[in-house]
Amino acid sequence: MMVQSPYIQIGIQFEKAIEFSLNEEYTLPSGSILNGRCIVQMKGNGLLLKNGSGEHSINSGTELKPLNKAEGTFTLHGVTIGINFHWERKEDQTFKGSLKLLIEDKKISAINILPLEDYLLSVISSEMSATSSLELLKAHAVISRSWLLAQIQKNKEIEEKSESYVSMQQDEHEHIKWYDREDHANFDVCADDHCQRYQGITRSSTKHVEQAIGATRGEVLVYDGDICDARFSKCCGGKVEVFEKVWEPVNHPYLQSFLDSDTELSDYSLDLVKEDAAQFWITGQPDAFCNTSDKSVLSQVLNDYDQETNDFYRWKQTYSQDELSQLVRERSGIDFGLISDLVPVERGDSGRLIKLKVIGDKRAMVIGKELEIRKTLSTSHLYSSAFVIEKEEKDGQLYFNLLGAGWGHGVGLCQIGAAVMGAKGYDYKAILNHYFRGATLNKRY
Ligand SMILES: [Zn+2]
Ligand SMILES: [Zn+2]
């Protein structure tokens, strides 16, 4: 059993040059003490750091450590958040702990290193709203902690096997890709939605969040002795997806598919891998925890910029044939010509498309998995890949209506569903039992 909180490394910024401010005194391995505004650029195989104190040549991988561990914070200037999302913007962000600078893919990566429990306080504060119920926050603290420790473990295993992580299968007929550990060789997690949204300590934490983290300190979900890779997304769409349909083909018994509800549904066939059932489900309004428009509940899990979105349970996106053809060409880099059809090939248990055939007058190809489909069919990301395609002819033009369900990959905990459960009085153990079946709680430190 670990006694102390482990440390975590988070990749925050990736630029040719990085500007930052050290808000207290920080030390370099050389013993130099730095404070205030800095800029770091690449110089040969190393880095050149300029500061009021002068210029310092440092190695790639150098860690700037706060002189007074408990107090040190630094600010990264112009961090891009929500990369490729409709709300992408730049802001200054302040972090607690150390700053590691290293060269990766001809850019400088700024990596924050701090105790995992401190990191959790930040992510839960920025992921969730201050109005969230304590039980929802506790459930989130446990899954975030479990997921992080599982990623650290997974990266270690990939490193030990010294094989690169495979996340693609491709030939001339199929392009199947998933997005998971593929580009995180030098840190544990990134700061974007890809891993877990992390914006430093700029968003102040509340007593509520501190209480939830403290009450569950060191607590993780465990299955068969291993820490669970506890996933979560915004809204499952009524039925939860299984892990291997979205990521690598590995079965996790605690990440199964089930109705996001405590009651049975008699009006629907739940075998959503079947096209008919998926059509009926996605174009319907089945009862589920996450089928809610209760603003007080939604504001618990959605930040201000996420509340710009309120049609997440069932949504619609329309493209003309020309728009769709151009979009897919730009997003995939594949020229299909004029696209005449989108044909579902394979669906996951939540109705999410795992494989989709794109048919154009120049070529046809099957694309997948769910995130690749979402990226290909949108200038940012479609809400989800659980959609059906309706073709419509208007004024001599062909239109594609994508009618969809849910927001995100839909695996594991459904954040909106969990918020509703919390509001209905379920405690965090019941929420975790609902979403991670067969997993148990275990205190690791
Ligand atoms: Zn990531
Ligand atoms: Zn749900």
Coordinates of C-alpha atoms and ligand atoms in Angstrom, one line a residue:
M1 CA 0.0 0.0 0.0
M2 CA 1.3 3.4 -1.0
V3 CA 1.4 5.8 2.0
Q4 CA 1.6 9.0 0.2
S5 CA -0.2 10.5 -2.8
P6 CA 1.8 9.5 -6.0
Y7 CA 3.0 12.3 -8.3
I8 CA 1.5 12.9 -11.8
Q9 CA 2.9 14.5 -14.9
I10 CA 0.5 16.4 -17.1
G11 CA 1.3 17.7 -20.6
I12 CA -0.1 21.2 -20.8
Q13 CA 1.3 23.2 -23.7
F14 CA 3.1 22.3 -26.9
E15 CA 4.7 25.3 -28.8
K16 CA 7.8 26.4 -30.5
A17 CA 8.4 28.9 -27.7
I18 CA 6.7 29.1 -24.3
E19 CA 6.2 32.2 -22.2
F20 CA 5.5 31.8 -18.5
S21 CA 5.8 33.5 -15.2
L22 CA 7.3 32.0 -12.0
N23 CA 5.1 33.5 -9.3
E24 CA 7.6 32.5 -6.5
E25 CA 11.3 31.4 -6.6
Y26 CA 12.0 28.3 -8.6
T27 CA 15.4 26.5 -8.9
L28 CA 17.2 25.0 -11.9
P29 CA 19.3 21.9 -11.5
S30 CA 22.4 24.2 -11.8
G31 CA 21.3 25.9 -8.5
S32 CA 20.3 29.1 -10.2
I33 CA 17.2 30.7 -8.7
L34 CA 14.6 32.2 -11.1
N35 CA 11.6 34.4 -10.5
G36 CA 9.2 36.3 -12.8
R37 CA 8.6 36.4 -16.5
C38 CA 10.5 33.8 -18.7
I39 CA 10.6 32.7 -22.2
V40 CA 12.0 29.4 -23.4
Q41 CA 13.0 28.5 -27.0
M42 CA 14.8 25.6 -28.7
K43 CA 18.5 25.9 -29.2
G44 CA 20.2 23.0 -30.9
N45 CA 19.3 19.9 -28.9
G46 CA 18.6 21.9 -25.8
L47 CA 16.6 24.8 -24.6
L48 CA 17.4 28.5 -24.0
L49 CA 15.6 30.1 -21.1
K50 CA 15.6 33.9 -20.9
N51 CA 14.6 35.6 -17.7
G52 CA 15.3 38.9 -15.9
S53 CA 18.3 37.1 -14.3
G54 CA 19.9 36.4 -17.7
E55 CA 20.0 33.5 -20.2
H56 CA 20.2 29.9 -19.1
S57 CA 21.1 27.0 -21.4
I58 CA 19.2 23.9 -20.1
N59 CA 18.7 20.4 -21.2
S60 CA 15.5 19.0 -22.7
G61 CA 13.7 17.4 -19.8
T62 CA 14.8 20.0 -17.2
E63 CA 12.5 20.4 -14.2
L64 CA 12.0 23.8 -12.6
K65 CA 11.2 23.2 -9.0
P66 CA 9.6 25.6 -6.5
L67 CA 12.0 26.5 -3.7
N68 CA 9.2 26.3 -1.2
K69 CA 7.4 23.2 -2.3
A70 CA 4.0 24.0 -0.7
E71 CA 3.8 27.5 -2.1
G72 CA 5.2 27.5 -5.7
T73 CA 3.0 28.4 -8.6
F74 CA 3.7 29.3 -12.2
T75 CA 1.6 30.8 -14.9
L76 CA 1.7 29.6 -18.5
H77 CA 0.7 32.4 -21.0
G78 CA -1.7 31.8 -23.9
V79 CA -2.6 28.2 -23.3
T80 CA -5.1 26.9 -25.9
I81 CA -8.0 25.1 -24.3
G82 CA -10.8 23.1 -26.0
I83 CA -8.5 22.2 -28.9
N84 CA -10.7 21.7 -32.0
F85 CA -13.9 22.1 -30.0
H86 CA -16.4 24.7 -30.8
W87 CA -15.4 26.8 -27.8
E88 CA -11.6 26.7 -28.4
R89 CA -9.9 29.7 -26.8
K90 CA -6.6 30.9 -25.3
E91 CA -6.1 31.8 -21.7
D92 CA -3.4 32.2 -19.0
Q93 CA -3.3 29.3 -16.6
T94 CA -1.7 29.0 -13.2
F95 CA -0.3 25.7 -11.9
K96 CA 1.0 24.5 -8.6
G97 CA 4.2 22.4 -8.4
S98 CA 7.0 21.8 -10.8
L99 CA 7.4 22.7 -14.5
K100 CA 9.2 20.3 -16.8
L101 CA 10.3 21.5 -20.2
L102 CA 11.2 19.1 -22.9
I103 CA 11.5 18.8 -26.7
E104 CA 9.1 16.6 -28.4
D105 CA 8.2 16.6 -32.2
K106 CA 10.2 19.8 -32.8
K107 CA 8.2 21.6 -30.2
I108 CA 8.6 22.4 -26.5
S109 CA 6.3 20.5 -24.1
A110 CA 5.4 22.2 -20.8
I111 CA 4.6 19.5 -18.3
N112 CA 3.3 20.1 -14.8
I113 CA 4.3 17.7 -12.0
L114 CA 2.4 17.7 -8.7
P115 CA 0.9 15.3 -6.2
L116 CA -2.1 13.4 -7.6
E117 CA -4.5 14.5 -4.9
D118 CA -3.7 18.2 -5.7
Y119 CA -4.3 17.6 -9.3
L120 CA -7.6 15.9 -8.5
L121 CA -8.7 19.0 -6.7
S122 CA -8.1 21.1 -9.8
V123 CA -9.7 18.7 -12.3
I124 CA -12.8 18.1 -10.3
S125 CA -13.1 21.8 -9.7
S126 CA -12.9 22.6 -13.4
E127 CA -14.8 19.6 -14.6
M128 CA -17.7 20.1 -12.2
S129 CA -19.6 23.0 -11.0
A130 CA -19.5 24.4 -7.4
T131 CA -23.2 23.5 -7.2
S132 CA -22.7 19.8 -7.7
S133 CA -24.0 17.4 -5.0
L134 CA -21.4 16.1 -2.6
E135 CA -22.2 12.5 -3.6
L136 CA -21.6 13.3 -7.3
L137 CA -18.3 14.9 -6.5
K138 CA -17.2 11.9 -4.4
A139 CA -18.1 9.5 -7.2
H140 CA -16.1 11.7 -9.6
A141 CA -13.1 11.9 -7.3
V142 CA -13.0 8.1 -7.1
I143 CA -13.2 7.5 -10.9
S144 CA -10.8 10.3 -11.8
R145 CA -8.3 8.9 -9.3
S146 CA -8.8 5.3 -10.5
W147 CA -8.5 6.3 -14.2
L148 CA -5.3 8.3 -13.5
L149 CA -3.6 5.5 -11.6
A150 CA -4.7 3.0 -14.3
Q151 CA -3.1 5.3 -17.0
I152 CA 0.1 5.6 -15.1
Q153 CA 0.2 1.8 -14.8
K154 CA -0.7 1.3 -18.5
N155 CA 2.1 3.7 -19.6
K156 CA 4.6 1.9 -17.4
E157 CA 3.6 -1.4 -19.0
I158 CA 3.8 -0.1 -22.5
E159 CA 7.3 1.3 -21.7
E160 CA 8.4 -1.9 -20.1
K161 CA 7.4 -4.0 -23.1
S162 CA 9.2 -1.3 -25.1
E163 CA 6.7 -1.6 -27.9
S164 CA 4.8 1.4 -29.2
Y165 CA 1.1 1.6 -28.5
V166 CA -0.9 0.4 -31.6
S167 CA -4.0 2.5 -32.2
M168 CA -4.7 2.0 -35.9
Q169 CA -5.6 -0.7 -38.5
Q170 CA -5.5 0.4 -42.1
D171 CA -5.7 -1.0 -45.6
E172 CA -7.1 0.5 -48.8
H173 CA -10.7 -0.4 -47.8
E174 CA -10.6 0.5 -44.1
H175 CA -9.2 3.2 -41.9
I176 CA -9.8 2.3 -38.2
K177 CA -8.2 4.4 -35.6
W178 CA -8.8 5.0 -31.9
Y179 CA -7.4 7.7 -29.6
D180 CA -6.0 6.7 -26.3
R181 CA -2.3 6.4 -25.1
E182 CA -0.8 7.0 -28.5
D183 CA 0.9 10.3 -28.0
H184 CA 1.6 10.5 -24.3
A185 CA 5.1 8.9 -24.1
N186 CA 6.6 11.7 -22.0
F187 CA 3.8 12.4 -19.5
D188 CA 0.9 10.6 -17.9
V189 CA -2.0 12.6 -19.1
C190 CA -2.8 15.7 -21.2
A191 CA -4.8 18.7 -20.0
D192 CA -7.5 18.5 -22.6
D193 CA -10.8 16.5 -22.9
H194 CA -8.8 13.7 -24.5
C195 CA -7.7 12.8 -21.0
Q196 CA -9.2 15.0 -18.4
R197 CA -9.8 18.8 -18.7
Y198 CA -7.2 20.5 -16.4
Q199 CA -6.9 24.2 -16.2
G200 CA -4.6 24.6 -13.2
I201 CA -5.6 26.5 -10.1
T202 CA -7.2 29.4 -12.0
R203 CA -10.6 28.2 -11.2
S204 CA -10.8 28.2 -7.5
S205 CA -11.9 25.1 -5.7
T206 CA -14.7 25.1 -3.3
K207 CA -15.1 23.6 0.2
H208 CA -17.4 21.1 -1.4
V209 CA -14.8 19.7 -3.8
E210 CA -12.1 19.7 -1.1
Q211 CA -14.5 17.8 1.1
A212 CA -15.3 15.2 -1.6
I213 CA -11.6 14.6 -2.3
G214 CA -10.7 14.4 1.3
A215 CA -13.5 12.0 2.2
T216 CA -12.4 9.6 -0.6
R217 CA -8.6 10.2 -0.3
G218 CA -6.8 7.2 -1.8
E219 CA -10.0 5.4 -2.7
V220 CA -10.1 3.7 -6.1
L221 CA -12.3 1.2 -8.0
V222 CA -10.8 -2.2 -8.2
Y223 CA -11.6 -5.3 -10.2
D224 CA -9.8 -8.6 -9.8
G225 CA -7.1 -6.8 -7.8
D226 CA -6.4 -4.2 -10.5
I227 CA -7.3 -0.6 -10.4
C228 CA -10.1 0.1 -12.9
D229 CA -9.6 2.1 -16.0
A230 CA -12.7 4.1 -15.0
R231 CA -13.9 6.0 -18.0
F232 CA -16.5 8.7 -18.1
S233 CA -18.2 10.9 -20.7
K234 CA -20.9 13.7 -20.7
C235 CA -24.0 11.8 -21.8
C236 CA -24.4 8.1 -22.8
G237 CA -27.6 8.8 -24.7
G238 CA -29.6 6.3 -22.6
K239 CA -27.4 3.2 -22.9
V240 CA -23.8 2.9 -21.9
E241 CA -21.2 1.8 -24.4
V242 CA -18.5 -1.0 -23.9
F243 CA -14.8 -0.2 -23.7
E244 CA -13.5 -2.2 -26.7
K245 CA -16.0 -0.7 -29.2
V246 CA -14.3 2.7 -28.6
W247 CA -10.7 1.8 -27.8
E248 CA -8.3 -1.1 -28.1
P249 CA -9.9 -4.6 -28.4
V250 CA -9.6 -5.5 -24.7
N251 CA -12.6 -6.5 -22.6
H252 CA -13.0 -4.9 -19.2
P253 CA -15.7 -6.7 -17.3
Y254 CA -16.5 -3.6 -15.3
L255 CA -17.1 -1.5 -18.5
Q256 CA -20.2 -3.2 -19.9
S257 CA -23.3 -1.9 -21.6
F258 CA -26.6 -1.4 -19.7
L259 CA -29.5 1.0 -19.6
D260 CA -28.7 4.3 -17.8
S261 CA -31.8 4.0 -15.7
D262 CA -33.2 2.2 -12.6
T263 CA -36.4 1.1 -14.4
E264 CA -37.0 -1.2 -17.3
L265 CA -37.9 0.1 -20.7
S266 CA -40.6 -1.9 -22.5
D267 CA -41.1 0.2 -25.6
Y268 CA -37.7 -0.3 -27.0
S269 CA -35.6 -3.2 -28.2
L270 CA -32.2 -2.7 -26.5
D271 CA -30.2 -4.7 -29.0
L272 CA -28.8 -1.5 -30.4
V273 CA -26.1 -3.2 -32.5
K274 CA -29.0 -4.0 -34.8
E275 CA -29.8 -1.3 -37.3
D276 CA -33.6 -1.3 -36.8
A277 CA -33.3 -1.1 -33.0
A278 CA -30.7 1.7 -33.2
Q279 CA -32.9 3.7 -35.6
F280 CA -35.9 3.5 -33.3
W281 CA -33.8 4.2 -30.2
I282 CA -31.9 7.2 -31.5
T283 CA -34.9 8.9 -33.1
G284 CA -36.9 8.2 -29.9
Q285 CA -36.9 9.8 -26.5
P286 CA -36.3 6.8 -24.1
D287 CA -36.4 7.5 -20.4
A288 CA -33.0 7.5 -18.8
F289 CA -31.1 9.3 -16.0
C290 CA -29.4 11.5 -18.6
N291 CA -32.6 12.4 -20.4
T292 CA -33.1 15.6 -18.5
S293 CA -33.4 19.3 -19.2
D294 CA -33.3 20.2 -15.5
K295 CA -31.1 23.3 -15.5
S296 CA -30.1 23.0 -11.9
V297 CA -28.8 19.5 -12.5
L298 CA -27.1 20.3 -15.8
S299 CA -25.3 23.2 -14.3
Q300 CA -23.7 20.8 -11.9
V301 CA -21.8 19.0 -14.6
L302 CA -21.6 21.6 -17.4
N303 CA -19.3 24.6 -17.3
D304 CA -20.5 27.9 -18.7
Y305 CA -19.1 27.2 -22.1
D306 CA -20.5 23.7 -22.1
Q307 CA -24.0 25.1 -21.2
E308 CA -23.8 26.6 -24.6
T309 CA -24.9 23.1 -25.5
N310 CA -28.3 21.8 -24.4
D311 CA -29.4 19.4 -27.1
F312 CA -27.1 16.6 -26.1
Y313 CA -29.6 13.9 -25.4
R314 CA -31.0 13.9 -29.0
W315 CA -29.5 16.2 -31.6
K316 CA -29.5 17.0 -35.3
Q317 CA -26.7 18.1 -37.7
T318 CA -27.5 18.8 -41.4
Y319 CA -25.1 19.0 -44.3
S320 CA -25.7 19.6 -48.0
Q321 CA -24.1 17.0 -50.3
D322 CA -21.4 19.6 -51.3
E323 CA -20.7 20.6 -47.7
L324 CA -20.4 17.0 -46.6
S325 CA -18.1 16.1 -49.5
Q326 CA -15.8 19.1 -48.8
L327 CA -15.8 18.6 -45.0
V328 CA -14.9 14.9 -45.3
R329 CA -12.1 15.6 -47.8
E330 CA -10.6 18.3 -45.5
R331 CA -11.0 16.3 -42.3
S332 CA -9.8 12.9 -43.5
G333 CA -7.4 13.9 -46.2
I334 CA -9.1 11.4 -48.4
D335 CA -10.9 12.5 -51.6
F336 CA -14.1 10.6 -51.9
G337 CA -15.3 12.8 -54.7
L338 CA -19.0 13.7 -54.4
I339 CA -20.4 11.7 -51.4
S340 CA -23.6 9.9 -52.3
D341 CA -24.1 7.8 -49.1
L342 CA -23.1 7.2 -45.5
V343 CA -23.8 3.6 -44.6
P344 CA -23.7 2.1 -41.0
V345 CA -21.5 -1.0 -41.0
E346 CA -21.1 -1.7 -37.3
R347 CA -22.6 -0.3 -34.1
G348 CA -21.7 -0.6 -30.5
D349 CA -24.1 -1.6 -27.7
S350 CA -25.1 2.0 -27.1
G351 CA -26.0 2.5 -30.8
R352 CA -22.7 4.3 -31.5
L353 CA -21.3 3.8 -34.9
I354 CA -18.0 1.9 -34.7
K355 CA -17.6 1.5 -38.5
L356 CA -19.2 3.8 -41.2
K357 CA -18.9 3.3 -44.9
V358 CA -18.4 6.6 -46.8
I359 CA -19.4 6.2 -50.5
G360 CA -18.3 8.8 -53.0
D361 CA -18.0 8.9 -56.8
K362 CA -14.2 8.5 -56.6
R363 CA -13.9 5.9 -53.9
A364 CA -15.6 4.2 -51.0
M365 CA -14.0 3.4 -47.6
V366 CA -15.0 2.2 -44.1
I367 CA -13.9 4.6 -41.3
G368 CA -13.8 4.1 -37.6
K369 CA -13.8 4.0 -34.6
E370 CA -16.2 6.4 -32.9
L371 CA -13.9 9.4 -32.4
E372 CA -12.5 9.2 -35.9
I373 CA -16.1 9.2 -37.3
R374 CA -16.9 12.2 -35.1
K375 CA -13.8 14.1 -36.2
T376 CA -14.4 13.3 -39.9
L377 CA -18.0 14.4 -40.0
S378 CA -17.5 17.7 -38.2
T379 CA -15.3 20.8 -38.2
S380 CA -14.6 20.0 -34.6
H381 CA -16.3 16.8 -33.1
L382 CA -19.8 15.6 -33.6
Y383 CA -21.4 15.2 -30.2
S384 CA -21.3 11.4 -30.6
S385 CA -21.2 8.7 -33.2
A386 CA -24.6 7.4 -32.2
F387 CA -26.5 8.7 -35.2
V388 CA -28.7 7.6 -38.0
I389 CA -28.5 9.1 -41.5
E390 CA -31.5 10.6 -43.2
K391 CA -31.2 11.7 -46.8
E392 CA -33.5 14.5 -48.0
E393 CA -33.9 16.2 -51.4
K394 CA -34.7 19.9 -51.3
D395 CA -34.6 22.4 -54.2
G396 CA -32.6 19.9 -56.4
Q397 CA -29.9 19.5 -53.7
L398 CA -29.3 16.4 -51.6
Y399 CA -29.1 16.9 -47.8
F400 CA -27.8 14.6 -45.1
N401 CA -29.5 14.9 -41.7
L402 CA -27.5 13.2 -39.0
L403 CA -29.9 12.5 -36.1
G404 CA -27.9 11.7 -33.0
A405 CA -27.9 10.7 -29.4
G406 CA -25.6 11.5 -26.5
W407 CA -22.4 13.4 -26.0
G408 CA -19.0 11.8 -25.9
H409 CA -17.9 8.1 -26.1
G410 CA -20.5 6.9 -23.7
V411 CA -18.3 4.4 -21.8
G412 CA -18.3 4.1 -18.0
L413 CA -19.9 6.9 -15.9
C414 CA -22.4 9.1 -17.7
Q415 CA -21.8 12.5 -16.0
I416 CA -25.3 13.9 -16.7
G417 CA -26.8 10.6 -15.6
A418 CA -24.7 10.6 -12.4
A419 CA -25.7 14.2 -11.6
V420 CA -29.3 13.2 -11.9
M421 CA -28.7 10.2 -9.6
G422 CA -27.0 12.5 -7.1
A423 CA -29.9 14.9 -7.2
K424 CA -32.3 11.9 -6.6
G425 CA -30.5 11.0 -3.4
Y426 CA -28.3 8.1 -4.5
D427 CA -25.0 8.1 -2.6
Y428 CA -21.6 7.8 -4.4
K429 CA -21.2 4.1 -3.8
A430 CA -24.6 3.5 -5.5
I431 CA -23.6 5.8 -8.4
L432 CA -20.4 3.8 -8.8
N433 CA -22.1 0.5 -8.5
H434 CA -24.5 1.5 -11.3
Y435 CA -21.8 2.5 -13.8
F436 CA -19.0 0.1 -12.9
R437 CA -20.6 -3.2 -12.3
G438 CA -18.7 -5.8 -10.4
A439 CA -16.0 -3.3 -9.3
T440 CA -15.3 -2.7 -5.6
L441 CA -14.0 0.3 -3.6
N442 CA -10.5 0.0 -2.2
K443 CA -8.4 2.6 -0.2
R444 CA -4.8 2.6 -1.6
Y445 CA -3.3 5.4 0.5
Ligands
ZN1 ZN -4.6 12.9 -23.4
ZN2 ZN -26.5 8.4 -19.6

